[in-house]
PDB file of C-alpha atoms and ligand atoms in Angstrom:
ATOM      1  CA  MET K 222      -0.024   0.101   0.200  1.00 37.00           C
ATOM      2  CA  ARG K 223       2.095   2.786  -1.200  1.00 42.00           C
ATOM      3  CA  SER K 224      -1.093   4.808  -0.329  1.00 40.00           C
ATOM      4  CA  SER K 225       1.521   7.871   0.327  1.00 52.00           C
ATOM      5  CA  LYS K 226       1.468   7.331  -3.237  1.00 53.00           C
ATOM      6  CA  LEU K 227      -1.275   9.975  -3.036  1.00 52.00           C
ATOM      7  CA  CYS K 228       0.767  12.401  -2.018  1.00 57.00           C
ATOM      8  CA  GLU K 229       2.155  12.093  -5.448  1.00 58.00           C
ATOM      9  CA  ILE K 230      -0.906  13.290  -6.890  1.00 55.00           C
ATOM     10  CA  VAL K 231      -0.532  16.328  -5.017  1.00 57.00           C
ATOM     11  CA  LEU K 232       2.800  16.690  -6.421  1.00 61.00           C
ATOM     12  CA  GLU K 233       2.297  16.184  -9.990  1.00 61.00           C
ATOM     13  CA  ALA K 234      -0.812  18.307  -9.817  1.00 59.00           C
ATOM     14  CA  THR K 235       0.962  20.772  -8.054  1.00 61.00           C
ATOM     15  CA  CYS K 236       4.291  20.628 -10.367  1.00 62.00           C
ATOM     16  CA  ALA K 237       1.845  21.443 -13.153  1.00 59.00           C
ATOM     17  CA  VAL K 238      -0.246  24.047 -11.538  1.00 60.00           C
ATOM     18  CA  ILE K 239       3.075  25.845 -10.171  1.00 60.00           C
ATOM     19  CA  LEU K 240       4.498  26.277 -13.072  1.00 59.00           C
ATOM     20  CA  ILE K 241       1.521  27.247 -14.867  1.00 56.00           C
ATOM     21  CA  SER K 242       0.218  29.692 -12.050  1.00 56.00           C
ATOM     22  CA  CYS K 243       3.689  31.598 -12.533  1.00 55.00           C
ATOM     23  CA  SER K 244       4.812  31.177 -16.150  1.00 54.00           C
ATOM     24  CA  ALA K 245       4.387  34.495 -17.164  1.00 50.00           C
ATOM     25  CA  ALA K 246       4.625  33.366 -20.856  1.00 52.00           C
ATOM     26  CA  LYS K 247       1.862  31.271 -20.791  1.00 60.00           C
ATOM     27  CA  LEU K 248      -0.832  32.493 -18.364  1.00 62.00           C
ATOM     28  CA  PRO K 249      -4.548  32.404 -18.989  1.00 67.00           C
ATOM     29  CA  ASP K 250      -6.014  35.996 -18.789  1.00 71.00           C
ATOM     30  CA  ASP K 251      -7.612  35.567 -15.405  1.00 72.00           C
ATOM     31  CA  ILE K 252      -4.404  34.979 -13.836  1.00 72.00           C
ATOM     32  CA  LYS K 253      -1.686  37.775 -13.455  1.00 75.00           C
ATOM     33  CA  PRO K 254       2.056  37.079 -13.329  1.00 77.00           C
ATOM     34  CA  CYS K 255       3.825  37.279 -10.088  1.00 85.00           C
ATOM     35  CA  VAL K 256       6.993  39.285  -9.314  1.00 89.00           C
ATOM     36  CA  ALA K 257       9.961  36.961  -7.775  1.00 89.00           C
ATOM     37  CA  GLY K 258       9.524  36.360  -4.152  1.00 91.00           C
ATOM     38  CA  ASP K 259       6.091  37.690  -3.961  1.00 92.00           C
ATOM     39  CA  ASP K 260       4.782  34.795  -1.810  1.00 91.00           C
ATOM     40  CA  LYS K 261       1.356  35.983  -1.630  1.00 92.00           C
ATOM     41  CA  CYS K 262       0.903  36.081  -5.182  1.00 89.00           C
ATOM     42  CA  ILE K 263       2.360  32.803  -5.893  1.00 86.00           C
ATOM     43  CA  ILE K 264       0.144  31.366  -3.266  1.00 89.00           C
ATOM     44  CA  GLU K 265      -2.852  33.078  -5.086  1.00 87.00           C
ATOM     45  CA  ASN K 266      -2.062  31.739  -8.415  1.00 81.00           C
ATOM     46  CA  ILE K 267      -1.416  28.524  -7.131  1.00 81.00           C
ATOM     47  CA  ASN K 268      -4.703  28.503  -5.408  1.00 86.00           C
ATOM     48  CA  THR K 269      -6.754  30.295  -8.370  1.00 84.00           C
ATOM     49  CA  VAL K 270      -5.672  27.371 -10.884  1.00 78.00           C
ATOM     50  CA  LEU K 271      -6.442  24.745  -8.358  1.00 80.00           C
ATOM     51  CA  ALA K 272      -9.651  26.045  -7.465  1.00 83.00           C
ATOM     52  CA  LYS K 273     -10.803  27.416 -10.925  1.00 83.00           C
ATOM     53  CA  LYS K 274      -9.189  24.930 -13.508  1.00 78.00           C
ATOM     54  CA  TYR K 275      -9.383  21.692 -12.111  1.00 82.00           C
ATOM     55  CA  GLU K 276     -11.744  20.613 -14.836  1.00 85.00           C
ATOM     56  CA  GLY K 277      -8.360  21.083 -16.791  1.00 78.00           C
ATOM     57  CA  ASP K 278      -7.703  24.373 -19.655  1.00 75.00           C
ATOM     58  CA  GLU K 279      -6.217  23.185 -22.955  1.00 71.00           C
ATOM     59  CA  SER K 280      -5.283  26.976 -23.821  1.00 67.00           C
ATOM     60  CA  PHE K 281      -2.713  26.321 -21.193  1.00 61.00           C
ATOM     61  CA  GLY K 282      -1.935  22.797 -21.277  1.00 62.00           C
ATOM     62  CA  LEU K 283      -3.387  21.943 -17.912  1.00 67.00           C
ATOM     63  CA  SER K 284      -5.086  18.390 -18.209  1.00 71.00           C
ATOM     64  CA  LYS K 285      -7.846  17.325 -15.992  1.00 79.00           C
ATOM     65  CA  LEU K 286      -6.881  17.543 -12.154  1.00 78.00           C
ATOM     66  CA  GLU K 287     -10.190  16.346 -10.446  1.00 86.00           C
ATOM     67  CA  PRO K 288     -10.320  13.201 -10.684  1.00 87.00           C
ATOM     68  CA  PHE K 289      -6.672  13.245 -11.357  1.00 80.00           C
ATOM     69  CA  LYS K 290      -5.558  10.321 -13.485  1.00 79.00           C
ATOM     70  CA  MET K 291      -2.311   8.230 -12.414  1.00 75.00           C
ATOM     71  CA  ASP K 292      -0.274   5.300 -14.252  1.00 75.00           C
ATOM     72  CA  ASP K 293      -0.716   1.850 -12.369  1.00 80.00           C
ATOM     73  CA  ILE K 294       1.190   1.549  -9.145  1.00 79.00           C
ATOM     74  CA  ILE K 295       3.108  -1.727  -8.656  1.00 80.00           C
ATOM     75  CA  ILE K 296       4.639  -2.219  -5.302  1.00 81.00           C
ATOM     76  CA  SER K 297       6.862  -5.505  -4.459  1.00 83.00           C
ATOM     77  CA  GLN K 298       8.148  -5.350  -0.718  1.00 82.00           C
ATOM     78  CA  ASP K 299      10.632  -8.274   0.168  1.00 84.00           C
ATOM     79  CA  SER K 300       9.380 -10.969   2.306  1.00 84.00           C
ATOM     80  CA  THR K 301      11.752  -9.585   5.202  1.00 86.00           C
ATOM     81  CA  ARG K 302       9.867  -6.537   5.603  1.00 84.00           C
ATOM     82  CA  PRO K 303       6.897  -5.955   7.895  1.00 85.00           C
ATOM     83  CA  LEU K 304       4.576  -5.476   4.816  1.00 86.00           C
ATOM     84  CA  ALA K 305       5.472  -8.531   2.815  1.00 91.00           C
ATOM     85  CA  ILE K 306       2.818  -7.477  -0.256  1.00 90.00           C
ATOM     86  CA  HIS K 307       2.938  -7.997  -3.736  1.00 90.00           C
ATOM     87  CA  LEU K 308       0.169  -4.729  -4.588  1.00 88.00           C
ATOM     88  CA  ALA K 309      -0.828  -3.853  -8.126  1.00 89.00           C
ATOM     89  CA  LEU K 310      -3.500  -0.595  -8.017  1.00 87.00           C
ATOM     90  CA  ARG K 311      -4.743  -0.384 -11.746  1.00 92.00           C
ATOM     91  CA  ASN K 312      -6.729   2.664 -13.134  1.00 91.00           C
ATOM     92  CA  PRO K 313      -5.714   4.638 -10.257  1.00 86.00           C
ATOM     93  CA  LEU K 314      -7.951   8.083  -9.722  1.00 87.00           C
ATOM     94  CA  GLY K 315      -7.042  10.763  -7.536  1.00 84.00           C
ATOM     95  CA  TYR K 316      -9.755  12.735  -5.996  1.00 89.00           C
ATOM     96  CA  GLY K 317      -9.483  15.539  -3.706  1.00 88.00           C
ATOM     97  CA  VAL K 318      -6.756  17.577  -5.933  1.00 82.00           C
ATOM     98  CA  LYS K 319      -9.375  20.290  -6.094  1.00 85.00           C
ATOM     99  CA  ASP K 320      -9.444  21.097  -2.491  1.00 89.00           C
ATOM    100  CA  LEU K 321      -5.836  21.115  -2.196  1.00 86.00           C
ATOM    101  CA  THR K 322      -4.169  24.835  -1.055  1.00 90.00           C
ATOM    102  CA  ALA K 323      -0.983  26.452  -0.996  1.00 90.00           C
ATOM    103  CA  ARG K 324      -0.657  27.498   2.864  1.00 94.00           C
ATOM    104  CA  LYS K 325       2.965  28.752   2.562  1.00 95.00           C
ATOM    105  CA  VAL K 326       5.653  29.282   0.403  1.00 93.00           C
ATOM    106  CA  LYS K 327       9.203  30.597   0.894  1.00 94.00           C
ATOM    107  CA  GLY K 328      11.900  31.299  -1.296  1.00 93.00           C
ATOM    108  CA  PHE K 329      11.545  32.072  -5.521  1.00 91.00           C
ATOM    109  CA  GLY K 330      13.059  35.451  -4.834  1.00 92.00           C
ATOM    110  CA  LYS K 331      15.009  36.999  -7.506  1.00 91.00           C
ATOM    111  CA  ASN K 332      17.929  35.007  -7.238  1.00 92.00           C
ATOM    112  CA  PRO K 333      16.911  31.495  -8.003  1.00 92.00           C
ATOM    113  CA  ASP K 334      20.170  30.255  -5.837  1.00 96.00           C
ATOM    114  CA  GLY K 335      19.217  28.751  -1.877  1.00 96.00           C
ATOM    115  CA  ARG K 336      16.221  27.094  -0.670  1.00 96.00           C
ATOM    116  CA  HIS K 337      12.491  27.372  -1.710  1.00 93.00           C
ATOM    117  CA  GLU K 338       9.837  25.784  -0.130  1.00 93.00           C
ATOM    118  CA  ILE K 339       6.173  25.019  -0.640  1.00 90.00           C
ATOM    119  CA  ILE K 340       3.718  23.673   1.920  1.00 92.00           C
ATOM    120  CA  ILE K 341       0.140  22.307   0.579  1.00 89.00           C
ATOM    121  CA  ALA K 342      -2.523  20.975   2.277  1.00 91.00           C
ATOM    122  CA  ALA K 343      -6.074  19.260   1.791  1.00 89.00           C
ATOM    123  CA  PRO K 344      -9.023  18.097   3.623  1.00 94.00           C
ATOM    124  CA  ALA K 345      -8.507  14.538   2.240  1.00 91.00           C
ATOM    125  CA  LEU K 346      -7.114  13.066  -0.858  1.00 86.00           C
ATOM    126  CA  THR K 347      -8.492   9.680  -2.327  1.00 88.00           C
ATOM    127  CA  LEU K 348      -7.003   7.024  -4.514  1.00 86.00           C
ATOM    128  CA  LEU K 349      -9.972   4.744  -5.735  1.00 92.00           C
ATOM    129  CA  SER K 350      -8.462   1.751  -7.834  1.00 93.00           C
ATOM    130  CA  ASP K 351      -8.682  -1.674  -9.158  1.00 97.00           C
ATOM    131  CA  TYR K 352      -6.332  -3.460  -6.642  1.00 95.00           C
ATOM    132  CA  LYS K 353      -4.675  -6.728  -6.374  1.00 97.00           C
ATOM    133  CA  ILE K 354      -2.627  -7.995  -3.495  1.00 96.00           C
ATOM    134  CA  ASP K 355      -0.911 -10.951  -2.045  1.00 96.00           C
ATOM    135  CA  GLY K 356       1.594 -11.692   0.864  1.00 95.00           C
ATOM    136  CA  LYS K 357       1.365 -10.554   4.449  1.00 94.00           C
ATOM    137  CA  VAL K 358       1.017  -7.408   6.606  1.00 92.00           C
ATOM    138  CA  LEU K 359       2.457  -7.846   9.742  1.00 87.00           C
ATOM    139  CA  ILE K 360       2.469 -11.478   9.832  1.00 86.00           C
ATOM    140  CA  LEU K 361      -1.278 -11.958   8.806  1.00 93.00           C
ATOM    141  CA  PRO K 362      -2.038 -12.898   5.230  1.00 95.00           C
ATOM    142  CA  ILE K 363      -3.704 -11.075   2.986  1.00 96.00           C
ATOM    143  CA  GLN K 364      -5.134 -11.720  -0.446  1.00 97.00           C
ATOM    144  CA  GLY K 365      -7.782 -10.397  -2.903  1.00 98.00           C
ATOM    145  CA  GLU K 366      -8.832  -8.501  -6.215  1.00 98.00           C
ATOM    146  CA  GLY K 367     -11.418  -5.802  -6.561  1.00 98.00           C
ATOM    147  CA  LYS K 368     -11.973  -2.363  -6.034  1.00 98.00           C
ATOM    148  CA  SER K 369      -9.827  -0.354  -3.173  1.00 95.00           C
ATOM    149  CA  ASN K 370      -9.842   3.184  -1.727  1.00 94.00           C
ATOM    150  CA  ILE K 371      -7.069   4.418   0.153  1.00 89.00           C
ATOM    151  CA  THR K 372      -7.863   8.052   1.890  1.00 90.00           C
ATOM    152  CA  LEU K 373      -5.286  10.385   3.155  1.00 88.00           C
ATOM    153  CA  VAL K 374      -6.847  12.542   5.710  1.00 93.00           C
ATOM    154  CA  GLN K 375      -5.815  16.055   6.305  1.00 94.00           C
ATOM    155  CA  PRO K 376      -2.456  15.168   4.359  1.00 88.00           C
ATOM    156  CA  VAL K 377       0.078  18.383   4.507  1.00 91.00           C
ATOM    157  CA  ILE K 378       2.717  18.209   2.041  1.00 85.00           C
ATOM    158  CA  ARG K 379       6.391  19.880   2.381  1.00 89.00           C
ATOM    159  CA  ILE K 380       8.216  20.563  -0.752  1.00 85.00           C
ATOM    160  CA  ARG K 381      11.768  21.883  -0.428  1.00 89.00           C
ATOM    161  CA  ILE K 382      13.922  22.511  -3.328  1.00 88.00           C
ATOM    162  CA  ASP K 383      17.644  23.742  -2.975  1.00 93.00           C
ATOM    163  CA  ALA K 384      18.862  25.156  -6.243  1.00 93.00           C
ATOM    164  CA  THR K 385      21.896  27.171  -7.456  1.00 95.00           C
ATOM    165  CA  SER K 386      21.691  29.747 -10.050  1.00 95.00           C
ATOM    166  CA  ARG K 387      23.108  29.807 -13.604  1.00 93.00           C
ATOM    167  CA  ASN K 388      23.039  32.498 -16.628  1.00 93.00           C
ATOM    168  CA  GLU K 389      23.358  31.560 -19.967  1.00 92.00           C
ATOM    169  CA  ASN K 390      22.488  34.147 -23.079  1.00 89.00           C
ATOM    170  CA  GLY K 391      21.272  36.847 -20.586  1.00 92.00           C
ATOM    171  CA  ASN K 392      18.669  34.385 -18.897  1.00 91.00           C
ATOM    172  CA  THR K 393      18.543  33.260 -15.465  1.00 91.00           C
ATOM    173  CA  PHE K 394      18.057  29.391 -14.884  1.00 90.00           C
ATOM    174  CA  MET K 395      17.463  27.911 -11.542  1.00 88.00           C
ATOM    175  CA  ASP K 396      19.325  24.384 -11.090  1.00 89.00           C
ATOM    176  CA  ILE K 397      18.108  22.184  -8.813  1.00 84.00           C
ATOM    177  CA  LYS K 398      20.418  20.322  -6.651  1.00 87.00           C
ATOM    178  CA  GLU K 399      18.249  18.250  -4.409  1.00 83.00           C
ATOM    179  CA  PHE K 400      14.381  17.800  -4.058  1.00 77.00           C
ATOM    180  CA  ARG K 401      12.683  16.828  -1.449  1.00 79.00           C
ATOM    181  CA  ILE K 402       9.299  16.379  -0.202  1.00 79.00           C
ATOM    182  CA  GLU K 403       7.330  15.540   3.131  1.00 83.00           C
ATOM    183  CA  CYS K 404       3.677  13.982   3.648  1.00 84.00           C
ATOM    184  CA  LYS K 405       2.346  14.272   6.920  1.00 89.00           C
ATOM    185  CA  VAL K 406      -1.694  12.974   7.899  1.00 90.00           C
ATOM    186  CA  LYS K 407      -3.726  12.695  10.362  1.00 95.00           C
ATOM    187  CA  ARG K 408      -5.043   9.362   9.439  1.00 94.00           C
ATOM    188  CA  MET K 409      -4.825   7.040   6.639  1.00 92.00           C
ATOM    189  CA  ILE K 410      -7.815   4.948   5.912  1.00 94.00           C
ATOM    190  CA  MET K 411      -8.163   1.996   3.681  1.00 94.00           C
ATOM    191  CA  GLN K 412     -10.939  -0.168   2.110  1.00 97.00           C
ATOM    192  CA  PHE K 413     -10.240  -3.234   0.007  1.00 97.00           C
ATOM    193  CA  ASP K 414     -13.587  -4.571  -1.233  1.00 98.00           C
ATOM    194  CA  ASN K 415     -13.541  -8.391  -1.894  1.00 98.00           C
ATOM    195  CA  LEU K 416     -10.630  -9.473  -0.027  1.00 98.00           C
ATOM    196  CA  PHE K 417     -10.010 -13.398  -0.098  1.00 97.00           C
ATOM    197  CA  ASN K 418     -12.648 -13.912  -2.781  1.00 96.00           C
ATOM    198  CA  GLY K 419     -14.853 -12.175  -0.865  1.00 97.00           C
ATOM    199  CA  ASP K 420     -15.121 -13.781   2.205  1.00 97.00           C
ATOM    200  CA  LYS K 421     -17.140 -10.872   4.234  1.00 97.00           C
ATOM    201  CA  ALA K 422     -15.710 -11.933   7.721  1.00 97.00           C
ATOM    202  CA  LEU K 423     -12.434 -12.722   6.928  1.00 96.00           C
ATOM    203  CA  GLY K 424     -12.425  -9.127   4.518  1.00 97.00           C
ATOM    204  CA  ASP K 425     -14.051  -6.923   6.922  1.00 97.00           C
ATOM    205  CA  ASN K 426     -10.990  -8.127   9.742  1.00 96.00           C
ATOM    206  CA  ILE K 427      -8.525  -7.287   7.737  1.00 96.00           C
ATOM    207  CA  ASN K 428      -9.750  -3.994   6.892  1.00 97.00           C
ATOM    208  CA  SER K 429     -10.051  -3.231  10.356  1.00 97.00           C
ATOM    209  CA  PHE K 430      -6.643  -4.667  11.205  1.00 96.00           C
ATOM    210  CA  LEU K 431      -5.417  -2.318   8.384  1.00 95.00           C
ATOM    211  CA  ASN K 432      -7.045   0.490   9.562  1.00 96.00           C
ATOM    212  CA  GLU K 433      -5.936  -0.268  13.372  1.00 96.00           C
ATOM    213  CA  ASN K 434      -2.244  -0.281  12.024  1.00 94.00           C
ATOM    214  CA  TRP K 435      -2.127   2.393   9.462  1.00 93.00           C
ATOM    215  CA  GLN K 436       0.766   4.210  11.026  1.00 92.00           C
ATOM    216  CA  GLU K 437       2.758   1.415  11.045  1.00 88.00           C
ATOM    217  CA  ILE K 438       1.820   0.635   7.192  1.00 86.00           C
ATOM    218  CA  TYR K 439       2.187   4.134   6.463  1.00 85.00           C
ATOM    219  CA  ALA K 440       5.573   4.648   7.962  1.00 81.00           C
ATOM    220  CA  GLU K 441       6.831   1.390   6.425  1.00 76.00           C
ATOM    221  CA  LEU K 442       6.203   2.449   2.681  1.00 68.00           C
ATOM    222  CA  LYS K 443       6.758   6.232   3.120  1.00 69.00           C
ATOM    223  CA  VAL K 444      10.512   6.288   3.211  1.00 60.00           C
ATOM    224  CA  PRO K 445      11.193   4.382   0.179  1.00 53.00           C
ATOM    225  CA  PHE K 446       8.261   6.186  -1.254  1.00 54.00           C
ATOM    226  CA  TYR K 447       9.743   9.388  -0.532  1.00 59.00           C
ATOM    227  CA  ASP K 448      12.818   8.858  -2.450  1.00 58.00           C
ATOM    228  CA  ALA K 449      10.830   7.145  -5.257  1.00 54.00           C
ATOM    229  CA  ILE K 450       8.876  10.097  -5.477  1.00 55.00           C
ATOM    230  CA  ALA K 451      11.791  12.928  -4.899  1.00 58.00           C
ATOM    231  CA  ASN K 452      13.802  11.195  -7.573  1.00 60.00           C
ATOM    232  CA  ALA K 453      11.043  11.341 -10.035  1.00 58.00           C
ATOM    233  CA  MET K 454      10.102  15.191  -9.452  1.00 60.00           C
ATOM    234  CA  ASN K 455      13.930  15.741  -9.039  1.00 64.00           C
ATOM    235  CA  VAL K 456      13.671  14.687 -12.756  1.00 65.00           C
ATOM    236  CA  ALA K 457      11.022  16.405 -13.826  1.00 61.00           C
ATOM    237  CA  ALA K 458      11.397  19.781 -12.349  1.00 67.00           C
ATOM    238  CA  LYS K 459      15.039  19.892 -13.483  1.00 70.00           C
ATOM    239  CA  GLN K 460      13.909  19.227 -16.684  1.00 66.00           C
ATOM    240  CA  VAL K 461      11.068  22.316 -16.528  1.00 66.00           C
ATOM    241  CA  PHE K 462      13.428  24.841 -14.895  1.00 75.00           C
ATOM    242  CA  LYS K 463      16.427  23.827 -17.220  1.00 75.00           C
ATOM    243  CA  THR K 464      14.407  24.559 -20.430  1.00 72.00           C
ATOM    244  CA  ILE K 465      12.199  27.784 -18.967  1.00 75.00           C
ATOM    245  CA  PRO K 466      14.316  30.491 -18.068  1.00 81.00           C
ATOM    246  CA  TYR K 467      13.809  31.718 -13.914  1.00 84.00           C
ATOM    247  CA  ASN K 468      12.958  34.948 -15.649  1.00 83.00           C
ATOM    248  CA  GLU K 469      10.052  33.690 -17.599  1.00 77.00           C
ATOM    249  CA  ILE K 470       8.454  31.725 -14.970  1.00 77.00           C
ATOM    250  CA  PHE K 471       8.684  35.266 -12.561  1.00 82.00           C
ATOM    251  CA  GLN K 472       9.020  38.420 -12.884  1.00 82.00           C
ATOM    252  CA  ILE K 473      12.300  39.305 -11.846  1.00 80.00           C
TER     253      ILE K 473
HETATM  254  C1  NAG Z 629     -13.243   6.685   0.070  1.00 83.64           C
HETATM  255  O1  NAG Z 629     -12.962   6.444   1.599  1.00 83.64           O
HETATM  256  C2  NAG Z 629     -13.326   7.736   2.154  1.00 83.64           C
HETATM  257  C3  NAG Z 629     -12.738   7.687   3.637  1.00 83.64           C
HETATM  258  O2  NAG Z 629     -13.419   6.772   4.451  1.00 83.64           O
HETATM  259  C4  NAG Z 629     -14.548   7.807   2.534  1.00 83.64           C
HETATM  260  O3  NAG Z 629     -15.096   9.195   2.925  1.00 83.64           O
HETATM  261  C5  NAG Z 629     -15.116   8.085   0.573  1.00 83.64           C
HETATM  262  O4  NAG Z 629     -16.548   8.764   0.749  1.00 83.64           O
HETATM  263  C6  NAG Z 629     -14.612   6.970   0.236  1.00 83.64           C
HETATM  264  N1  NAG Z 629     -15.264   7.083  -1.392  1.00 83.64           N
HETATM  265  C7  NAG Z 629     -15.679   6.263  -2.164  1.00 83.64           C
HETATM  266  C8  NAG Z 629     -15.814   6.492  -3.401  1.00 83.64           C
HETATM  267  O5  NAG Z 629     -16.211   5.136  -1.718  1.00 83.64           O
END
């Protein structure tokens, strides 16, 4: 249950949104460009895009955010781990993206050199998928195939970027050195329908067990997960900031 995968929804969506919100060159009419370092403006733009554009907007290359379509998620944890499972989440759809709000932005000043931070939160994020699971969760066997609902309650996501500045042909670029994320949740709620070929008593028991032990499950998955997303995001963000000059993303 790489349920923290839900945080990835936020990251993918946020990245798209931040760039769009701030990319002066491509802004839709109802969004004004931000001056570098104007954290209020940056927060406002991110929130405007999330609140008003979650249906997507082709005129500026934003795909639909709600529900948020993701690639299949396949997790294999080896048998020595407390969570020794093979889990496939197919056709995953993320809900709750439209209710995300940027709370705090630090950095993104005139000079991209240094640390930048974005804190974004939502009341809940839900991932609905067609799942298939097999293995053991904290010693209990688990097996099944059907619909799943994994929900993070009150997730707060902190995105931290360490960067340096580079000048090329009169343009300033942000070179990302390190990209880190952290996702805190109040609770995680899991529901796997049709476990053990639809054996209701057994299925209900396992679902209760998972939910009682959500903290262990979450903890077990978040470290490898953070690394994985941080790497993926690092690549994506690097690509973007490498190709779009910083001075076109923000007014300097
Ligand atoms: C998914 O689970 C959450 C938390 O229990 C619940 O609020 C939500 O209604 C569920 N969504 C669906 C489609 O079942």
